[in-house]
PDB file of C-alpha atoms in Angstrom:
ATOM      1  CA  MET A   1     -39.032  34.746 -10.862  1.00 47.00           C
ATOM      2  CA  LYS A   2     -39.371  32.122 -13.601  1.00 42.00           C
ATOM      3  CA  TYR A   3     -35.806  32.779 -14.740  1.00 44.00           C
ATOM      4  CA  LEU A   4     -34.562  32.662 -11.142  1.00 41.00           C
ATOM      5  CA  LYS A   5     -36.158  29.235 -10.668  1.00 45.00           C
ATOM      6  CA  SER A   6     -34.588  28.028 -13.922  1.00 47.00           C
ATOM      7  CA  PHE A   7     -31.199  29.280 -12.728  1.00 40.00           C
ATOM      8  CA  PHE A   8     -31.459  27.296  -9.488  1.00 41.00           C
ATOM      9  CA  VAL A   9     -32.675  24.184 -11.332  1.00 40.00           C
ATOM     10  CA  VAL A  10     -29.736  24.319 -13.760  1.00 38.00           C
ATOM     11  CA  GLY A  11     -27.331  24.958 -10.904  1.00 43.00           C
ATOM     12  CA  PHE A  12     -28.689  22.011  -8.954  1.00 39.00           C
ATOM     13  CA  LEU A  13     -28.374  19.719 -11.980  1.00 40.00           C
ATOM     14  CA  LEU A  14     -24.782  20.794 -12.634  1.00 40.00           C
ATOM     15  CA  LEU A  15     -23.857  20.244  -8.979  1.00 40.00           C
ATOM     16  CA  SER A  16     -25.489  16.804  -9.054  1.00 43.00           C
ATOM     17  CA  LEU A  17     -23.574  15.849 -12.187  1.00 40.00           C
ATOM     18  CA  PHE A  18     -20.317  17.018 -10.594  1.00 37.00           C
ATOM     19  CA  LEU A  19     -20.919  15.006  -7.443  1.00 38.00           C
ATOM     20  CA  VAL A  20     -21.814  11.881  -9.413  1.00 38.00           C
ATOM     21  CA  SER A  21     -18.742  12.300 -11.600  1.00 41.00           C
ATOM     22  CA  PHE A  22     -16.491  12.818  -8.551  1.00 41.00           C
ATOM     23  CA  SER A  23     -17.978   9.799  -6.834  1.00 45.00           C
ATOM     24  CA  ASN A  24     -17.481   7.638  -9.909  1.00 48.00           C
ATOM     25  CA  SER A  25     -13.856   8.789 -10.294  1.00 57.00           C
ATOM     26  CA  GLU A  26     -13.161   7.683  -6.726  1.00 72.00           C
ATOM     27  CA  GLU A  27     -14.595   4.230  -7.430  1.00 83.00           C
ATOM     28  CA  THR A  28     -12.837   3.636 -10.752  1.00 93.00           C
ATOM     29  CA  ILE A  29     -10.494   0.637 -10.862  1.00 89.00           C
ATOM     30  CA  THR A  30      -8.413   0.001 -13.961  1.00 93.00           C
ATOM     31  CA  PRO A  31      -7.093  -3.573 -13.696  1.00 86.00           C
ATOM     32  CA  PHE A  32      -3.305  -3.680 -13.629  1.00 86.00           C
ATOM     33  CA  LYS A  33      -1.737  -5.942 -16.251  1.00 82.00           C
ATOM     34  CA  ILE A  34       1.907  -6.849 -16.706  1.00 80.00           C
ATOM     35  CA  ASP A  35       3.441  -8.696 -19.647  1.00 79.00           C
ATOM     36  CA  ASN A  36       6.857  -9.499 -18.175  1.00 82.00           C
ATOM     37  CA  GLN A  37       6.693 -13.202 -17.373  1.00 83.00           C
ATOM     38  CA  GLU A  38       9.966 -13.050 -15.430  1.00 92.00           C
ATOM     39  CA  LEU A  39       8.399 -11.010 -12.659  1.00 97.00           C
ATOM     40  CA  LYS A  40       7.107 -12.462  -9.421  1.00 97.00           C
ATOM     41  CA  THR A  41       4.745 -10.845  -6.915  1.00 98.00           C
ATOM     42  CA  ALA A  42       5.098 -10.363  -3.173  1.00 98.00           C
ATOM     43  CA  TYR A  43       2.435  -8.928  -0.878  1.00 98.00           C
ATOM     44  CA  PHE A  44       2.917  -6.808   2.239  1.00 98.00           C
ATOM     45  CA  ALA A  45       0.787  -4.703   4.585  1.00 98.00           C
ATOM     46  CA  SER A  46       2.418  -2.210   6.946  1.00 98.00           C
ATOM     47  CA  GLY A  47       0.240   0.834   7.461  1.00 98.00           C
ATOM     48  CA  CYS A  48      -0.872   3.318   4.827  1.00 97.00           C
ATOM     49  CA  PHE A  49      -0.401   1.808   1.383  1.00 98.00           C
ATOM     50  CA  TRP A  50       0.555   5.189  -0.071  1.00 98.00           C
ATOM     51  CA  CYS A  51       3.726   4.996   2.012  1.00 98.00           C
ATOM     52  CA  VAL A  52       4.418   1.303   1.424  1.00 98.00           C
ATOM     53  CA  GLU A  53       3.958   1.576  -2.337  1.00 98.00           C
ATOM     54  CA  ALA A  54       6.430   4.472  -2.571  1.00 98.00           C
ATOM     55  CA  ILE A  55       9.027   2.569  -0.540  1.00 98.00           C
ATOM     56  CA  PHE A  56       8.974  -0.571  -2.651  1.00 98.00           C
ATOM     57  CA  GLU A  57       8.900   1.355  -5.927  1.00 98.00           C
ATOM     58  CA  SER A  58      12.225   2.954  -4.975  1.00 98.00           C
ATOM     59  CA  VAL A  59      13.900  -0.470  -4.776  1.00 98.00           C
ATOM     60  CA  ASP A  60      16.104  -1.690  -7.606  1.00 98.00           C
ATOM     61  CA  GLY A  61      14.518  -4.788  -9.116  1.00 97.00           C
ATOM     62  CA  VAL A  62      10.952  -3.743  -8.328  1.00 98.00           C
ATOM     63  CA  GLU A  63       9.112  -2.895 -11.522  1.00 96.00           C
ATOM     64  CA  GLU A  64       5.776  -1.866 -10.014  1.00 97.00           C
ATOM     65  CA  ALA A  65       3.880  -1.740  -6.735  1.00 98.00           C
ATOM     66  CA  ILE A  66       0.089  -1.706  -6.673  1.00 98.00           C
ATOM     67  CA  SER A  67      -2.016  -0.587  -3.719  1.00 98.00           C
ATOM     68  CA  GLY A  68      -4.932  -2.768  -2.695  1.00 98.00           C
ATOM     69  CA  TYR A  69      -6.622  -4.808   0.018  1.00 98.00           C
ATOM     70  CA  ALA A  70      -6.033  -8.338   1.351  1.00 98.00           C
ATOM     71  CA  GLY A  71      -6.179 -10.492   4.445  1.00 98.00           C
ATOM     72  CA  GLY A  72      -9.901 -10.225   5.100  1.00 97.00           C
ATOM     73  CA  PHE A  73     -13.145 -12.066   4.545  1.00 96.00           C
ATOM     74  CA  THR A  74     -15.287  -9.496   2.711  1.00 95.00           C
ATOM     75  CA  LYS A  75     -15.686  -9.799  -1.047  1.00 96.00           C
ATOM     76  CA  ASP A  76     -14.824  -6.791  -3.217  1.00 95.00           C
ATOM     77  CA  PRO A  77     -13.708  -4.408  -0.452  1.00 96.00           C
ATOM     78  CA  THR A  78     -13.418  -0.686  -1.102  1.00 96.00           C
ATOM     79  CA  TYR A  79     -11.531   2.095   0.632  1.00 96.00           C
ATOM     80  CA  LYS A  80     -14.744   3.147   2.337  1.00 95.00           C
ATOM     81  CA  THR A  81     -15.651  -0.316   3.580  1.00 96.00           C
ATOM     82  CA  ILE A  82     -12.236  -1.279   4.927  1.00 96.00           C
ATOM     83  CA  GLY A  83     -12.183   2.025   6.772  1.00 93.00           C
ATOM     84  CA  THR A  84     -14.885   0.639   9.044  1.00 94.00           C
ATOM     85  CA  GLY A  85     -12.454  -1.998  10.316  1.00 93.00           C
ATOM     86  CA  ARG A  86     -15.097  -4.683   9.802  1.00 94.00           C
ATOM     87  CA  THR A  87     -13.954  -6.286   6.529  1.00 97.00           C
ATOM     88  CA  GLY A  88     -10.885  -8.027   7.950  1.00 96.00           C
ATOM     89  CA  HIS A  89      -8.779  -6.584   5.128  1.00 98.00           C
ATOM     90  CA  ALA A  90      -5.635  -4.509   5.499  1.00 98.00           C
ATOM     91  CA  GLU A  91      -4.196  -1.919   3.142  1.00 98.00           C
ATOM     92  CA  THR A  92      -1.810  -4.100   1.149  1.00 98.00           C
ATOM     93  CA  VAL A  93       0.730  -3.587  -1.617  1.00 98.00           C
ATOM     94  CA  ALA A  94       1.417  -6.077  -4.410  1.00 98.00           C
ATOM     95  CA  VAL A  95       5.108  -5.827  -5.297  1.00 98.00           C
ATOM     96  CA  TYR A  96       6.068  -6.938  -8.824  1.00 98.00           C
ATOM     97  CA  TYR A  97       9.761  -7.746  -8.771  1.00 98.00           C
ATOM     98  CA  ASN A  98      12.507  -9.333 -10.842  1.00 97.00           C
ATOM     99  CA  PRO A  99      13.988 -12.201  -8.767  1.00 97.00           C
ATOM    100  CA  LYS A 100      17.226 -11.892 -10.775  1.00 96.00           C
ATOM    101  CA  LYS A 101      17.749  -8.443  -9.296  1.00 97.00           C
ATOM    102  CA  VAL A 102      16.149  -8.632  -5.857  1.00 98.00           C
ATOM    103  CA  SER A 103      15.247 -11.686  -3.799  1.00 98.00           C
ATOM    104  CA  PHE A 104      12.086 -12.372  -1.860  1.00 98.00           C
ATOM    105  CA  LYS A 105      14.162 -12.449   1.342  1.00 98.00           C
ATOM    106  CA  THR A 106      15.462  -8.955   0.587  1.00 98.00           C
ATOM    107  CA  LEU A 107      11.898  -7.740   0.106  1.00 98.00           C
ATOM    108  CA  VAL A 108      11.026  -9.277   3.483  1.00 98.00           C
ATOM    109  CA  ALA A 109      13.983  -7.428   5.026  1.00 98.00           C
ATOM    110  CA  ILE A 110      12.754  -4.193   3.424  1.00 98.00           C
ATOM    111  CA  PHE A 111       9.272  -4.828   4.790  1.00 98.00           C
ATOM    112  CA  PHE A 112      10.475  -5.293   8.368  1.00 98.00           C
ATOM    113  CA  GLY A 113      13.041  -2.517   8.072  1.00 97.00           C
ATOM    114  CA  SER A 114      10.571   0.114   6.884  1.00 98.00           C
ATOM    115  CA  HIS A 115       7.930  -0.050   9.617  1.00 98.00           C
ATOM    116  CA  ASP A 116       7.463  -0.948  13.280  1.00 98.00           C
ATOM    117  CA  PRO A 117       6.446  -4.637  13.397  1.00 98.00           C
ATOM    118  CA  THR A 118       5.795  -4.429  17.145  1.00 98.00           C
ATOM    119  CA  THR A 119       2.822  -2.073  16.812  1.00 96.00           C
ATOM    120  CA  LYS A 120      -0.472  -3.939  16.899  1.00 93.00           C
ATOM    121  CA  ASN A 121      -3.141  -2.760  14.473  1.00 96.00           C
ATOM    122  CA  GLY A 122      -1.470   0.342  13.162  1.00 96.00           C
ATOM    123  CA  GLN A 123       1.468   2.449  12.098  1.00 97.00           C
ATOM    124  CA  HIS A 124       1.621   6.004  13.416  1.00 95.00           C
ATOM    125  CA  PRO A 125      -0.446   8.059  12.751  1.00 96.00           C
ATOM    126  CA  ASP A 126      -2.898   5.449  11.402  1.00 97.00           C
ATOM    127  CA  TYR A 127      -4.546   2.896  13.672  1.00 97.00           C
ATOM    128  CA  GLY A 128      -7.099   0.165  13.121  1.00 97.00           C
ATOM    129  CA  THR A 129      -7.019  -3.414  11.837  1.00 97.00           C
ATOM    130  CA  GLN A 130      -6.837  -2.100   8.268  1.00 98.00           C
ATOM    131  CA  TYR A 131      -3.349  -0.782   9.068  1.00 98.00           C
ATOM    132  CA  ARG A 132      -1.954  -3.895  10.742  1.00 98.00           C
ATOM    133  CA  SER A 133       1.348  -5.537   9.828  1.00 98.00           C
ATOM    134  CA  ILE A 134       1.073  -8.611   7.570  1.00 98.00           C
ATOM    135  CA  ALA A 135       3.686 -10.518   5.569  1.00 98.00           C
ATOM    136  CA  PHE A 136       1.794 -12.611   3.040  1.00 98.00           C
ATOM    137  CA  TYR A 137       3.048 -15.812   1.457  1.00 98.00           C
ATOM    138  CA  THR A 138       1.853 -17.616  -1.661  1.00 98.00           C
ATOM    139  CA  ASN A 139       3.816 -20.836  -1.180  1.00 98.00           C
ATOM    140  CA  LEU A 140       5.562 -22.789   1.585  1.00 98.00           C
ATOM    141  CA  ASN A 141       9.006 -21.531   0.610  1.00 98.00           C
ATOM    142  CA  GLU A 142       7.933 -17.912   1.082  1.00 98.00           C
ATOM    143  CA  LYS A 143       6.344 -18.831   4.410  1.00 98.00           C
ATOM    144  CA  LYS A 144       9.627 -20.391   5.569  1.00 98.00           C
ATOM    145  CA  ILE A 145      11.639 -17.363   4.469  1.00 98.00           C
ATOM    146  CA  ILE A 146       9.339 -15.024   6.401  1.00 98.00           C
ATOM    147  CA  ASN A 147       9.300 -17.139   9.566  1.00 98.00           C
ATOM    148  CA  ASP A 148      13.064 -17.717   9.440  1.00 98.00           C
ATOM    149  CA  TYR A 149      13.663 -13.986   9.088  1.00 98.00           C
ATOM    150  CA  ILE A 150      11.384 -13.232  12.022  1.00 98.00           C
ATOM    151  CA  GLY A 151      13.338 -15.804  13.997  1.00 97.00           C
ATOM    152  CA  GLU A 152      16.577 -13.992  13.109  1.00 97.00           C
ATOM    153  CA  ILE A 153      15.467 -10.535  14.173  1.00 98.00           C
ATOM    154  CA  ASN A 154      12.713 -10.930  16.765  1.00 98.00           C
ATOM    155  CA  ILE A 155      14.822 -11.465  19.875  1.00 96.00           C
ATOM    156  CA  ARG A 156      17.953  -9.716  18.642  1.00 95.00           C
ATOM    157  CA  TYR A 157      16.331  -6.434  17.655  1.00 96.00           C
ATOM    158  CA  TYR A 158      12.751  -6.447  18.929  1.00 97.00           C
ATOM    159  CA  GLN A 159      12.890  -8.241  22.309  1.00 96.00           C
ATOM    160  CA  GLY A 160      10.399 -10.809  21.053  1.00 97.00           C
ATOM    161  CA  LYS A 161       7.683  -8.203  20.504  1.00 98.00           C
ATOM    162  CA  ILE A 162       7.004  -8.654  16.770  1.00 98.00           C
ATOM    163  CA  VAL A 163       3.247  -8.910  16.156  1.00 98.00           C
ATOM    164  CA  THR A 164       3.367  -9.163  12.360  1.00 98.00           C
ATOM    165  CA  GLU A 165       0.916 -11.700  10.969  1.00 98.00           C
ATOM    166  CA  VAL A 166       2.284 -14.339   8.600  1.00 98.00           C
ATOM    167  CA  THR A 167      -0.699 -15.100   6.404  1.00 98.00           C
ATOM    168  CA  GLN A 168      -1.364 -17.023   3.228  1.00 98.00           C
ATOM    169  CA  LEU A 169      -2.599 -14.754   0.472  1.00 98.00           C
ATOM    170  CA  ILE A 170      -6.081 -15.816  -0.573  1.00 97.00           C
ATOM    171  CA  LYS A 171      -6.979 -12.915  -2.822  1.00 98.00           C
ATOM    172  CA  PHE A 172      -5.615  -9.459  -3.529  1.00 98.00           C
ATOM    173  CA  TYR A 173      -8.101  -6.739  -4.453  1.00 98.00           C
ATOM    174  CA  GLN A 174      -6.678  -3.786  -6.354  1.00 98.00           C
ATOM    175  CA  ALA A 175      -7.542  -0.412  -4.833  1.00 97.00           C
ATOM    176  CA  GLU A 176      -9.242   2.444  -6.614  1.00 97.00           C
ATOM    177  CA  ASP A 177      -7.243   4.297  -9.290  1.00 97.00           C
ATOM    178  CA  TYR A 178      -6.765   7.451  -7.243  1.00 96.00           C
ATOM    179  CA  HIS A 179      -4.742   5.518  -4.673  1.00 96.00           C
ATOM    180  CA  GLN A 180      -2.154   4.314  -7.191  1.00 97.00           C
ATOM    181  CA  ASN A 181       1.165   6.223  -7.151  1.00 97.00           C
ATOM    182  CA  PHE A 182      -0.476   8.599  -4.697  1.00 96.00           C
ATOM    183  CA  GLU A 183       2.738   9.803  -3.060  1.00 96.00           C
ATOM    184  CA  ARG A 184       4.398  10.571  -6.405  1.00 95.00           C
ATOM    185  CA  LEU A 185       1.346  12.236  -7.942  1.00 96.00           C
ATOM    186  CA  ASN A 186       0.373  14.250  -4.854  1.00 97.00           C
ATOM    187  CA  PRO A 187       3.628  15.559  -3.324  1.00 96.00           C
ATOM    188  CA  ASN A 188       1.886  18.526  -1.717  1.00 97.00           C
ATOM    189  CA  HIS A 189      -0.881  16.529  -0.054  1.00 97.00           C
ATOM    190  CA  PRO A 190      -0.677  17.250   3.722  1.00 97.00           C
ATOM    191  CA  TYR A 191      -0.472  13.547   4.639  1.00 97.00           C
ATOM    192  CA  VAL A 192       2.166  12.883   2.001  1.00 97.00           C
ATOM    193  CA  ARG A 193       4.295  15.789   3.201  1.00 97.00           C
ATOM    194  CA  LYS A 194       3.984  14.960   6.888  1.00 98.00           C
ATOM    195  CA  VAL A 195       3.996  11.146   6.804  1.00 97.00           C
ATOM    196  CA  SER A 196       4.747   9.493   3.449  1.00 97.00           C
ATOM    197  CA  ILE A 197       7.783  11.507   2.368  1.00 97.00           C
ATOM    198  CA  PRO A 198       9.507  11.421   5.789  1.00 97.00           C
ATOM    199  CA  ARG A 199       8.929   7.649   5.976  1.00 97.00           C
ATOM    200  CA  LEU A 200      10.358   7.191   2.480  1.00 97.00           C
ATOM    201  CA  LYS A 201      13.400   9.302   3.354  1.00 97.00           C
ATOM    202  CA  ARG A 202      14.054   7.226   6.483  1.00 97.00           C
ATOM    203  CA  PHE A 203      13.939   4.076   4.372  1.00 98.00           C
ATOM    204  CA  LYS A 204      16.309   5.494   1.748  1.00 97.00           C
ATOM    205  CA  LYS A 205      18.784   6.533   4.424  1.00 97.00           C
ATOM    206  CA  LYS A 206      18.665   3.051   5.965  1.00 97.00           C
ATOM    207  CA  PHE A 207      18.927   1.068   2.702  1.00 97.00           C
ATOM    208  CA  PRO A 208      20.818   3.267   0.186  1.00 97.00           C
ATOM    209  CA  TYR A 209      22.435   0.224  -1.454  1.00 97.00           C
ATOM    210  CA  LEU A 210      19.022  -1.157  -2.486  1.00 97.00           C
ATOM    211  CA  LEU A 211      17.778   1.928  -4.300  1.00 98.00           C
ATOM    212  CA  LYS A 212      17.267   2.429  -7.996  1.00 96.00           C
ATOM    213  CA  LYS A 213      19.735   4.852  -9.548  1.00 88.00           C
ATOM    214  CA  SER A 214      16.843   7.197 -10.233  1.00 81.00           C
ATOM    215  CA  ALA A 215      15.777   7.178  -6.562  1.00 72.00           C
ATOM    216  CA  SER A 216      17.274  10.231  -4.908  1.00 63.00           C
ATOM    217  CA  LEU A 217      18.337  10.133  -1.278  1.00 55.00           C
ATOM    218  CA  HIS A 218      16.667  13.501  -0.797  1.00 53.00           C
TER     219      HIS A 218
END
């Protein structure tokens, strides 16, 4: 009996250590740093950031896309807290791009062309304020480019139904490490197979002339 109790105690301790380790791995955030001073950053929210990150990373001129949170009022949001819909934040992607290869206006066109900007608070199959459509700006020129582009396409293609927010970026919070490059690192994940990959393929078919040479159309 004494040995049986010891066995259960050891088992319980090992399980506890595993759960703590798993929990900590989910919360780990390794700050992203980039040395290329030529790069600029654009910020967009249009549904699940796994999908959005994969789309922008396929674009020629985009060096990196980082998943995170922005647009809200809560300090230091996490994936768990924004999931409540009470932080004000949306799943957002920071796009690091070379303006000599791709313009901010082109990134705005990619943003609007890769999701439904008429859907309020969501992109199928994800709904809630954390999945709403937001085009962020960091200066007045970017704001003008976004608003001018909306003016070009809203009536012509969307019957005036665009609900995308045009919001000044106050602060971008990088998401946990396990969210970064999620689509590429988890190709067999059910959500990736059913949602992310099909969305990426639709984008590639629509904008083949914007893709990196390494980005396959398949």
